[in-house]
PDB file of C-alpha atoms in Angstrom:
ATOM      1  CA  UNK A   1      75.167   6.479-132.306  1.00  0.00           C
ATOM      2  CA  UNK A   2      78.093   5.085-130.315  1.00  0.00           C
ATOM      3  CA  UNK A   3      81.554   5.776-131.608  1.00  0.00           C
ATOM      4  CA  UNK A   4      84.900   4.345-130.535  1.00  0.00           C
ATOM      5  CA  UNK A   5      86.429   7.675-129.632  1.00  0.00           C
ATOM      6  CA  UNK A   6      87.710   9.067-126.399  1.00  0.00           C
ATOM      7  CA  UNK A   7      85.409  11.338-124.415  1.00  0.00           C
ATOM      8  CA  UNK A   8      87.912  14.172-124.864  1.00  0.00           C
ATOM      9  CA  UNK A   9      87.894  13.882-128.650  1.00  0.00           C
ATOM     10  CA  UNK A  10      84.093  13.746-128.781  1.00  0.00           C
ATOM     11  CA  UNK A  11      83.781  16.825-126.589  1.00  0.00           C
ATOM     12  CA  UNK A  12      86.326  18.663-128.705  1.00  0.00           C
ATOM     13  CA  UNK A  13      84.383  17.993-131.914  1.00  0.00           C
ATOM     14  CA  UNK A  14      81.100  18.998-130.265  1.00  0.00           C
ATOM     15  CA  UNK A  15      82.711  22.227-129.061  1.00  0.00           C
ATOM     16  CA  UNK A  16      83.867  22.936-132.597  1.00  0.00           C
ATOM     17  CA  UNK A  17      80.345  22.475-133.936  1.00  0.00           C
ATOM     18  CA  UNK A  18      78.781  24.767-131.342  1.00  0.00           C
ATOM     19  CA  UNK A  19      81.636  27.225-131.761  1.00  0.00           C
ATOM     20  CA  UNK A  20      81.139  27.257-135.522  1.00  0.00           C
ATOM     21  CA  UNK A  21      77.385  27.662-135.067  1.00  0.00           C
ATOM     22  CA  UNK A  22      77.929  30.643-132.791  1.00  0.00           C
ATOM     23  CA  UNK A  23      80.634  32.168-134.984  1.00  0.00           C
ATOM     24  CA  UNK A  24      78.457  32.123-138.103  1.00  0.00           C
ATOM     25  CA  UNK A  25      75.593  33.725-136.199  1.00  0.00           C
ATOM     26  CA  UNK A  26      77.895  36.463-134.963  1.00  0.00           C
ATOM     27  CA  UNK A  27      78.712  37.312-138.587  1.00  0.00           C
ATOM     28  CA  UNK A  28      75.214  38.719-138.901  1.00  0.00           C
ATOM     29  CA  UNK A  29      75.207  42.508-138.967  1.00  0.00           C
ATOM     30  CA  UNK A  30      78.568  42.928-140.661  1.00  0.00           C
ATOM     31  CA  UNK A  31      77.257  43.205-144.207  1.00  0.00           C
ATOM     32  CA  UNK A  32      75.593  46.019-146.098  1.00  0.00           C
ATOM     33  CA  UNK A  33      71.868  46.295-146.613  1.00  0.00           C
ATOM     34  CA  UNK A  34      70.164  44.323-149.339  1.00  0.00           C
ATOM     35  CA  UNK A  35      69.122  46.203-152.459  1.00  0.00           C
ATOM     36  CA  UNK A  36      65.585  44.899-151.844  1.00  0.00           C
ATOM     37  CA  UNK A  37      65.325  46.711-148.506  1.00  0.00           C
ATOM     38  CA  UNK A  38      63.258  49.680-149.713  1.00  0.00           C
ATOM     39  CA  UNK A  39      59.523  50.066-149.036  1.00  0.00           C
ATOM     40  CA  UNK A  40      57.108  49.365-151.876  1.00  0.00           C
ATOM     41  CA  UNK A  41      56.301  52.567-153.763  1.00  0.00           C
ATOM     42  CA  UNK A  42      52.523  52.822-154.084  1.00  0.00           C
ATOM     43  CA  UNK A  43      52.543  56.317-155.571  1.00  0.00           C
ATOM     44  CA  UNK A  44      53.001  54.928-159.089  1.00  0.00           C
ATOM     45  CA  UNK A  45      49.770  52.945-159.068  1.00  0.00           C
ATOM     46  CA  UNK A  46      46.117  53.889-158.821  1.00  0.00           C
ATOM     47  CA  UNK A  47      45.111  50.393-157.696  1.00  0.00           C
ATOM     48  CA  UNK A  48      45.256  51.270-154.007  1.00  0.00           C
ATOM     49  CA  UNK A  49      42.822  52.305-151.323  1.00  0.00           C
ATOM     50  CA  UNK A  50      43.600  54.593-148.418  1.00  0.00           C
ATOM     51  CA  UNK A  51      40.153  54.166-146.895  1.00  0.00           C
ATOM     52  CA  UNK A  52      41.114  51.057-144.940  1.00  0.00           C
ATOM     53  CA  UNK A  53      41.630  51.057-141.175  1.00  0.00           C
ATOM     54  CA  UNK A  54      43.514  48.968-138.645  1.00  0.00           C
ATOM     55  CA  UNK A  55      40.206  47.275-137.850  1.00  0.00           C
ATOM     56  CA  UNK A  56      40.044  46.126-141.495  1.00  0.00           C
ATOM     57  CA  UNK A  57      43.596  44.759-141.229  1.00  0.00           C
ATOM     58  CA  UNK A  58      42.733  42.939-138.028  1.00  0.00           C
ATOM     59  CA  UNK A  59      39.559  41.488-139.535  1.00  0.00           C
ATOM     60  CA  UNK A  60      41.648  40.153-142.427  1.00  0.00           C
ATOM     61  CA  UNK A  61      44.268  38.692-140.089  1.00  0.00           C
ATOM     62  CA  UNK A  62      41.697  37.090-137.780  1.00  0.00           C
ATOM     63  CA  UNK A  63      39.873  35.563-140.755  1.00  0.00           C
ATOM     64  CA  UNK A  64      43.190  34.222-142.043  1.00  0.00           C
ATOM     65  CA  UNK A  65      43.987  32.672-138.658  1.00  0.00           C
ATOM     66  CA  UNK A  66      40.576  31.020-138.542  1.00  0.00           C
ATOM     67  CA  UNK A  67      40.974  29.723-142.094  1.00  0.00           C
ATOM     68  CA  UNK A  68      44.397  28.137-141.605  1.00  0.00           C
ATOM     69  CA  UNK A  69      43.204  26.603-138.339  1.00  0.00           C
ATOM     70  CA  UNK A  70      41.138  24.199-140.392  1.00  0.00           C
ATOM     71  CA  UNK A  71      43.267  23.990-143.511  1.00  0.00           C
ATOM     72  CA  UNK A  72      47.013  24.123-142.776  1.00  0.00           C
ATOM     73  CA  UNK A  73      48.521  20.871-141.546  1.00  0.00           C
ATOM     74  CA  UNK A  74      52.005  21.229-142.991  1.00  0.00           C
ATOM     75  CA  UNK A  75      53.982  22.983-145.686  1.00  0.00           C
ATOM     76  CA  UNK A  76      57.315  23.378-147.407  1.00  0.00           C
ATOM     77  CA  UNK A  77      58.799  26.668-148.573  1.00  0.00           C
ATOM     78  CA  UNK A  78      61.919  28.604-149.377  1.00  0.00           C
ATOM     79  CA  UNK A  79      62.189  30.995-146.449  1.00  0.00           C
ATOM     80  CA  UNK A  80      64.098  34.235-147.002  1.00  0.00           C
ATOM     81  CA  UNK A  81      64.812  36.360-143.970  1.00  0.00           C
ATOM     82  CA  UNK A  82      66.799  39.495-143.258  1.00  0.00           C
ATOM     83  CA  UNK A  83      67.075  41.209-139.891  1.00  0.00           C
ATOM     84  CA  UNK A  84      68.809  44.191-138.337  1.00  0.00           C
ATOM     85  CA  UNK A  85      70.719  43.722-135.102  1.00  0.00           C
ATOM     86  CA  UNK A  86      70.202  45.697-131.889  1.00  0.00           C
ATOM     87  CA  UNK A  87      72.403  48.476-133.317  1.00  0.00           C
ATOM     88  CA  UNK A  88      70.279  48.763-136.449  1.00  0.00           C
ATOM     89  CA  UNK A  89      72.881  47.171-138.717  1.00  0.00           C
ATOM     90  CA  UNK A  90      71.187  45.090-141.402  1.00  0.00           C
ATOM     91  CA  UNK A  91      72.544  41.600-141.915  1.00  0.00           C
ATOM     92  CA  UNK A  92      72.720  39.793-145.217  1.00  0.00           C
ATOM     93  CA  UNK A  93      69.840  37.710-146.514  1.00  0.00           C
ATOM     94  CA  UNK A  94      69.507  34.153-145.267  1.00  0.00           C
ATOM     95  CA  UNK A  95      67.824  31.613-147.564  1.00  0.00           C
ATOM     96  CA  UNK A  96      66.508  28.415-146.023  1.00  0.00           C
ATOM     97  CA  UNK A  97      64.623  25.414-147.365  1.00  0.00           C
ATOM     98  CA  UNK A  98      62.060  24.512-144.712  1.00  0.00           C
ATOM     99  CA  UNK A  99      59.596  21.794-143.800  1.00  0.00           C
ATOM    100  CA  UNK A 100      57.032  22.439-141.070  1.00  0.00           C
ATOM    101  CA  UNK A 101      54.272  20.441-139.438  1.00  0.00           C
ATOM    102  CA  UNK A 102      51.977  22.990-137.793  1.00  0.00           C
ATOM    103  CA  UNK A 103      50.223  22.941-134.435  1.00  0.00           C
ATOM    104  CA  UNK A 104      46.968  23.223-136.392  1.00  0.00           C
ATOM    105  CA  UNK A 105      46.904  19.633-137.612  1.00  0.00           C
ATOM    106  CA  UNK A 106      44.547  18.440-134.895  1.00  0.00           C
ATOM    107  CA  UNK A 107      41.125  19.651-133.795  1.00  0.00           C
ATOM    108  CA  UNK A 108      42.453  21.607-130.813  1.00  0.00           C
ATOM    109  CA  UNK A 109      45.324  23.384-132.599  1.00  0.00           C
ATOM    110  CA  UNK A 110      47.878  22.075-130.127  1.00  0.00           C
ATOM    111  CA  UNK A 111      49.688  19.352-132.055  1.00  0.00           C
ATOM    112  CA  UNK A 112      53.471  19.350-131.487  1.00  0.00           C
ATOM    113  CA  UNK A 113      55.164  21.657-133.971  1.00  0.00           C
ATOM    114  CA  UNK A 114      58.069  20.220-135.967  1.00  0.00           C
ATOM    115  CA  UNK A 115      60.667  22.015-138.066  1.00  0.00           C
ATOM    116  CA  UNK A 116      63.430  20.997-140.468  1.00  0.00           C
ATOM    117  CA  UNK A 117      65.679  23.663-141.998  1.00  0.00           C
ATOM    118  CA  UNK A 118      68.466  23.453-144.544  1.00  0.00           C
ATOM    119  CA  UNK A 119      70.472  26.601-145.208  1.00  0.00           C
ATOM    120  CA  UNK A 120      71.166  27.637-148.803  1.00  0.00           C
ATOM    121  CA  UNK A 121      72.612  31.141-148.380  1.00  0.00           C
ATOM    122  CA  UNK A 122      74.835  32.831-147.382  1.00  0.00           C
ATOM    123  CA  UNK A 123      77.650  30.635-148.638  1.00  0.00           C
ATOM    124  CA  UNK A 124      79.224  30.400-145.182  1.00  0.00           C
ATOM    125  CA  UNK A 125      76.083  28.637-143.912  1.00  0.00           C
ATOM    126  CA  UNK A 126      75.320  26.533-146.997  1.00  0.00           C
ATOM    127  CA  UNK A 127      74.419  22.979-146.042  1.00  0.00           C
ATOM    128  CA  UNK A 128      73.758  23.609-142.359  1.00  0.00           C
ATOM    129  CA  UNK A 129      70.785  21.593-141.075  1.00  0.00           C
ATOM    130  CA  UNK A 130      68.554  22.329-138.106  1.00  0.00           C
ATOM    131  CA  UNK A 131      65.953  19.950-136.697  1.00  0.00           C
ATOM    132  CA  UNK A 132      63.488  20.568-133.894  1.00  0.00           C
ATOM    133  CA  UNK A 133      60.195  19.195-132.664  1.00  0.00           C
ATOM    134  CA  UNK A 134      58.246  19.942-129.500  1.00  0.00           C
ATOM    135  CA  UNK A 135      57.823  16.210-128.959  1.00  0.00           C
ATOM    136  CA  UNK A 136      61.189  15.065-130.312  1.00  0.00           C
ATOM    137  CA  UNK A 137      64.733  14.712-128.963  1.00  0.00           C
ATOM    138  CA  UNK A 138      63.756  15.861-125.456  1.00  0.00           C
ATOM    139  CA  UNK A 139      62.872  19.242-126.926  1.00  0.00           C
ATOM    140  CA  UNK A 140      66.462  19.903-127.987  1.00  0.00           C
ATOM    141  CA  UNK A 141      67.323  21.519-131.318  1.00  0.00           C
ATOM    142  CA  UNK A 142      69.684  19.546-133.519  1.00  0.00           C
ATOM    143  CA  UNK A 143      72.335  21.518-135.414  1.00  0.00           C
ATOM    144  CA  UNK A 144      74.598  19.956-138.012  1.00  0.00           C
ATOM    145  CA  UNK A 145      77.285  22.265-139.306  1.00  0.00           C
ATOM    146  CA  UNK A 146      79.259  21.711-142.502  1.00  0.00           C
ATOM    147  CA  UNK A 147      82.981  21.552-142.946  1.00  0.00           C
ATOM    148  CA  UNK A 148      85.945  19.450-141.889  1.00  0.00           C
ATOM    149  CA  UNK A 149      85.681  18.022-138.358  1.00  0.00           C
ATOM    150  CA  UNK A 150      82.623  20.112-137.374  1.00  0.00           C
ATOM    151  CA  UNK A 151      80.601  18.063-139.851  1.00  0.00           C
ATOM    152  CA  UNK A 152      81.425  14.846-138.017  1.00  0.00           C
ATOM    153  CA  UNK A 153      78.988  15.371-135.183  1.00  0.00           C
ATOM    154  CA  UNK A 154      75.676  17.044-134.430  1.00  0.00           C
ATOM    155  CA  UNK A 155      75.071  19.422-131.536  1.00  0.00           C
ATOM    156  CA  UNK A 156      71.814  19.184-129.580  1.00  0.00           C
ATOM    157  CA  UNK A 157      71.134  22.468-127.830  1.00  0.00           C
ATOM    158  CA  UNK A 158      68.421  24.289-125.900  1.00  0.00           C
ATOM    159  CA  UNK A 159      66.245  26.035-128.551  1.00  0.00           C
ATOM    160  CA  UNK A 160      65.757  28.974-126.179  1.00  0.00           C
ATOM    161  CA  UNK A 161      69.303  29.031-124.862  1.00  0.00           C
ATOM    162  CA  UNK A 162      72.106  31.507-125.455  1.00  0.00           C
ATOM    163  CA  UNK A 163      73.631  29.650-128.401  1.00  0.00           C
ATOM    164  CA  UNK A 164      70.332  29.190-130.232  1.00  0.00           C
ATOM    165  CA  UNK A 165      69.216  32.770-129.617  1.00  0.00           C
ATOM    166  CA  UNK A 166      72.511  34.496-130.414  1.00  0.00           C
ATOM    167  CA  UNK A 167      71.691  37.216-132.945  1.00  0.00           C
ATOM    168  CA  UNK A 168      68.114  36.001-133.428  1.00  0.00           C
ATOM    169  CA  UNK A 169      64.928  37.987-132.877  1.00  0.00           C
ATOM    170  CA  UNK A 170      62.785  34.926-132.230  1.00  0.00           C
ATOM    171  CA  UNK A 171      63.293  31.287-131.159  1.00  0.00           C
ATOM    172  CA  UNK A 172      62.694  28.442-133.612  1.00  0.00           C
ATOM    173  CA  UNK A 173      59.334  27.713-131.949  1.00  0.00           C
ATOM    174  CA  UNK A 174      58.042  31.012-133.383  1.00  0.00           C
ATOM    175  CA  UNK A 175      59.089  30.379-136.963  1.00  0.00           C
ATOM    176  CA  UNK A 176      56.421  29.891-139.602  1.00  0.00           C
ATOM    177  CA  UNK A 177      53.174  31.100-141.085  1.00  0.00           C
ATOM    178  CA  UNK A 178      50.957  30.514-138.065  1.00  0.00           C
ATOM    179  CA  UNK A 179      53.027  32.587-135.682  1.00  0.00           C
ATOM    180  CA  UNK A 180      53.383  35.303-138.303  1.00  0.00           C
ATOM    181  CA  UNK A 181      49.645  35.911-138.525  1.00  0.00           C
ATOM    182  CA  UNK A 182      49.291  35.619-134.748  1.00  0.00           C
ATOM    183  CA  UNK A 183      51.977  38.287-134.261  1.00  0.00           C
ATOM    184  CA  UNK A 184      50.177  40.503-136.755  1.00  0.00           C
ATOM    185  CA  UNK A 185      46.965  40.190-134.737  1.00  0.00           C
ATOM    186  CA  UNK A 186      48.806  40.838-131.485  1.00  0.00           C
ATOM    187  CA  UNK A 187      50.534  43.951-132.818  1.00  0.00           C
ATOM    188  CA  UNK A 188      47.427  45.173-134.609  1.00  0.00           C
ATOM    189  CA  UNK A 189      45.256  45.067-131.505  1.00  0.00           C
ATOM    190  CA  UNK A 190      47.552  47.629-129.891  1.00  0.00           C
ATOM    191  CA  UNK A 191      46.941  50.056-132.780  1.00  0.00           C
ATOM    192  CA  UNK A 192      43.293  49.274-133.529  1.00  0.00           C
ATOM    193  CA  UNK A 193      42.127  52.762-132.489  1.00  0.00           C
ATOM    194  CA  UNK A 194      45.447  54.603-132.776  1.00  0.00           C
ATOM    195  CA  UNK A 195      44.858  57.920-134.626  1.00  0.00           C
ATOM    196  CA  UNK A 196      48.541  58.035-135.581  1.00  0.00           C
ATOM    197  CA  UNK A 197      48.220  54.946-137.764  1.00  0.00           C
ATOM    198  CA  UNK A 198      46.942  54.911-141.346  1.00  0.00           C
ATOM    199  CA  UNK A 199      46.527  52.026-143.761  1.00  0.00           C
ATOM    200  CA  UNK A 200      46.854  51.577-147.517  1.00  0.00           C
ATOM    201  CA  UNK A 201      46.031  48.436-149.488  1.00  0.00           C
ATOM    202  CA  UNK A 202      47.258  47.426-152.932  1.00  0.00           C
ATOM    203  CA  UNK A 203      45.010  44.687-154.299  1.00  0.00           C
ATOM    204  CA  UNK A 204      47.165  43.834-157.310  1.00  0.00           C
ATOM    205  CA  UNK A 205      50.531  42.720-156.005  1.00  0.00           C
ATOM    206  CA  UNK A 206      52.782  39.692-156.397  1.00  0.00           C
ATOM    207  CA  UNK A 207      55.194  37.767-154.214  1.00  0.00           C
ATOM    208  CA  UNK A 208      57.394  35.369-156.176  1.00  0.00           C
ATOM    209  CA  UNK A 209      54.759  35.230-158.922  1.00  0.00           C
ATOM    210  CA  UNK A 210      51.866  34.572-156.533  1.00  0.00           C
ATOM    211  CA  UNK A 211      49.012  37.129-156.594  1.00  0.00           C
ATOM    212  CA  UNK A 212      48.720  38.903-153.263  1.00  0.00           C
ATOM    213  CA  UNK A 213      47.191  41.851-151.460  1.00  0.00           C
ATOM    214  CA  UNK A 214      49.746  44.276-150.032  1.00  0.00           C
ATOM    215  CA  UNK A 215      48.829  46.085-146.822  1.00  0.00           C
ATOM    216  CA  UNK A 216      50.920  49.062-145.738  1.00  0.00           C
ATOM    217  CA  UNK A 217      50.604  50.304-142.164  1.00  0.00           C
ATOM    218  CA  UNK A 218      52.116  53.766-141.634  1.00  0.00           C
ATOM    219  CA  UNK A 219      52.828  55.187-138.188  1.00  0.00           C
ATOM    220  CA  UNK A 220      52.972  58.992-137.876  1.00  0.00           C
ATOM    221  CA  UNK A 221      55.248  59.016-134.823  1.00  0.00           C
ATOM    222  CA  UNK A 222      57.175  56.515-132.693  1.00  0.00           C
ATOM    223  CA  UNK A 223      55.042  54.372-130.413  1.00  0.00           C
ATOM    224  CA  UNK A 224      57.549  54.308-127.562  1.00  0.00           C
ATOM    225  CA  UNK A 225      57.801  50.516-127.704  1.00  0.00           C
ATOM    226  CA  UNK A 226      61.441  49.802-128.557  1.00  0.00           C
ATOM    227  CA  UNK A 227      60.763  46.131-129.314  1.00  0.00           C
ATOM    228  CA  UNK A 228      57.728  46.482-131.562  1.00  0.00           C
ATOM    229  CA  UNK A 229      57.982  50.007-132.969  1.00  0.00           C
ATOM    230  CA  UNK A 230      58.060  50.710-136.706  1.00  0.00           C
ATOM    231  CA  UNK A 231      57.431  53.609-139.048  1.00  0.00           C
ATOM    232  CA  UNK A 232      56.044  51.345-141.773  1.00  0.00           C
ATOM    233  CA  UNK A 233      54.985  47.703-141.927  1.00  0.00           C
ATOM    234  CA  UNK A 234      54.153  45.776-145.093  1.00  0.00           C
ATOM    235  CA  UNK A 235      52.062  42.605-145.069  1.00  0.00           C
ATOM    236  CA  UNK A 236      51.506  40.630-148.275  1.00  0.00           C
ATOM    237  CA  UNK A 237      48.668  38.098-148.068  1.00  0.00           C
ATOM    238  CA  UNK A 238      47.706  35.341-150.477  1.00  0.00           C
ATOM    239  CA  UNK A 239      43.928  35.951-150.693  1.00  0.00           C
ATOM    240  CA  UNK A 240      43.194  32.373-151.800  1.00  0.00           C
ATOM    241  CA  UNK A 241      45.116  30.400-149.193  1.00  0.00           C
ATOM    242  CA  UNK A 242      44.862  33.247-146.664  1.00  0.00           C
ATOM    243  CA  UNK A 243      48.474  33.029-145.579  1.00  0.00           C
ATOM    244  CA  UNK A 244      51.032  35.792-145.198  1.00  0.00           C
ATOM    245  CA  UNK A 245      53.660  35.455-147.921  1.00  0.00           C
ATOM    246  CA  UNK A 246      55.781  38.349-146.734  1.00  0.00           C
ATOM    247  CA  UNK A 247      56.121  40.611-143.724  1.00  0.00           C
ATOM    248  CA  UNK A 248      58.510  43.578-143.601  1.00  0.00           C
ATOM    249  CA  UNK A 249      58.900  46.326-141.022  1.00  0.00           C
ATOM    250  CA  UNK A 250      60.892  49.532-141.279  1.00  0.00           C
ATOM    251  CA  UNK A 251      62.332  51.697-138.540  1.00  0.00           C
ATOM    252  CA  UNK A 252      62.626  55.455-138.275  1.00  0.00           C
ATOM    253  CA  UNK A 253      65.155  57.275-140.506  1.00  0.00           C
ATOM    254  CA  UNK A 254      67.796  59.460-138.915  1.00  0.00           C
ATOM    255  CA  UNK A 255      66.697  62.314-141.197  1.00  0.00           C
ATOM    256  CA  UNK A 256      63.250  62.980-142.631  1.00  0.00           C
ATOM    257  CA  UNK A 257      64.669  62.971-146.163  1.00  0.00           C
ATOM    258  CA  UNK A 258      66.113  59.462-145.744  1.00  0.00           C
ATOM    259  CA  UNK A 259      64.159  56.294-146.562  1.00  0.00           C
ATOM    260  CA  UNK A 260      63.096  54.233-143.550  1.00  0.00           C
ATOM    261  CA  UNK A 261      65.617  51.478-142.720  1.00  0.00           C
ATOM    262  CA  UNK A 262      64.559  47.859-142.998  1.00  0.00           C
ATOM    263  CA  UNK A 263      64.279  46.188-139.577  1.00  0.00           C
ATOM    264  CA  UNK A 264      63.071  42.726-140.480  1.00  0.00           C
ATOM    265  CA  UNK A 265      61.881  40.900-143.574  1.00  0.00           C
ATOM    266  CA  UNK A 266      60.377  37.404-143.845  1.00  0.00           C
ATOM    267  CA  UNK A 267      59.312  35.976-147.200  1.00  0.00           C
ATOM    268  CA  UNK A 268      57.866  32.553-148.070  1.00  0.00           C
ATOM    269  CA  UNK A 269      58.611  31.517-151.634  1.00  0.00           C
ATOM    270  CA  UNK A 270      57.662  28.291-153.449  1.00  0.00           C
ATOM    271  CA  UNK A 271      55.080  27.690-150.742  1.00  0.00           C
ATOM    272  CA  UNK A 272      53.391  24.282-150.970  1.00  0.00           C
ATOM    273  CA  UNK A 273      50.732  23.506-148.388  1.00  0.00           C
ATOM    274  CA  UNK A 274      49.479  20.169-147.059  1.00  0.00           C
ATOM    275  CA  UNK A 275      52.118  18.102-148.812  1.00  0.00           C
ATOM    276  CA  UNK A 276      51.788  15.193-146.376  1.00  0.00           C
ATOM    277  CA  UNK A 277      54.960  15.460-144.311  1.00  0.00           C
ATOM    278  CA  UNK A 278      55.651  12.346-142.229  1.00  0.00           C
ATOM    279  CA  UNK A 279      57.683  11.263-139.208  1.00  0.00           C
ATOM    280  CA  UNK A 280      60.614  10.621-141.552  1.00  0.00           C
ATOM    281  CA  UNK A 281      60.806  14.300-142.482  1.00  0.00           C
ATOM    282  CA  UNK A 282      61.772  15.101-138.882  1.00  0.00           C
ATOM    283  CA  UNK A 283      64.015  12.112-138.224  1.00  0.00           C
ATOM    284  CA  UNK A 284      67.726  12.890-138.123  1.00  0.00           C
ATOM    285  CA  UNK A 285      68.323   9.413-139.527  1.00  0.00           C
ATOM    286  CA  UNK A 286      66.546  10.340-142.768  1.00  0.00           C
ATOM    287  CA  UNK A 287      68.983   9.298-145.545  1.00  0.00           C
ATOM    288  CA  UNK A 288      68.222  12.557-147.375  1.00  0.00           C
ATOM    289  CA  UNK A 289      69.777  14.474-144.471  1.00  0.00           C
ATOM    290  CA  UNK A 290      73.417  14.606-143.451  1.00  0.00           C
ATOM    291  CA  UNK A 291      73.149  14.444-139.663  1.00  0.00           C
ATOM    292  CA  UNK A 292      75.958  12.147-138.466  1.00  0.00           C
TER     293      UNK A 292
END
């Protein structure tokens, strides 16, 4: 995409895009907590079991990983995430329309992952597009901001670099359903025989109208791991497709009488699997996208 502009002007516009990208990310953590940030109250229902163990949770997660290995090539979803920053301040919800081709779409589970994101909320981010593929664009992540001037050019940045990771818990390569279940297995193995961990399961639950099983993992005392510690984790699994529709973790309250604060929440709504995504879905020249 050659343009008849001076190098100085082009660099100025690119700097504006990256600056805008960074500025919007730095807004995270300035808003109040979402009203949906409370743990699910299981005391009001008798449809739960407290006889489950971490081994049961791990068996479920491992079975889910094995199932999607042979059945999940791609998907689209409305991804809703909310995260607390390093100071424990909860940012506002981010709503993103996503398209993903998984690494599971070949026999060896190592196909190049591809991601397209379009931001819906918050309003300041509405219309932003992000495009990344392990085998595309020299591994760079494309970011197209919205607005006057910054919308005239796309920025291609290191997906693991400072700009891409500013205010983010995980890089774009770890987004999605596959990594979510793999992280659950990884975290669960640490607590498989931990006597300070107890599990409850609600078999009649819903996420965005989809029937699900809700697993609650309670920790009796801090684990000592600042990165992975939680007082309560909630995992909602679609028992038919064997995918995690929601994962939420809660930290430790300042006072015992306070509810645990939400640390991170990831929800997949309107999930449609194996829709047949093509090369065009990850091409910045796609006429449905607004990459310059």
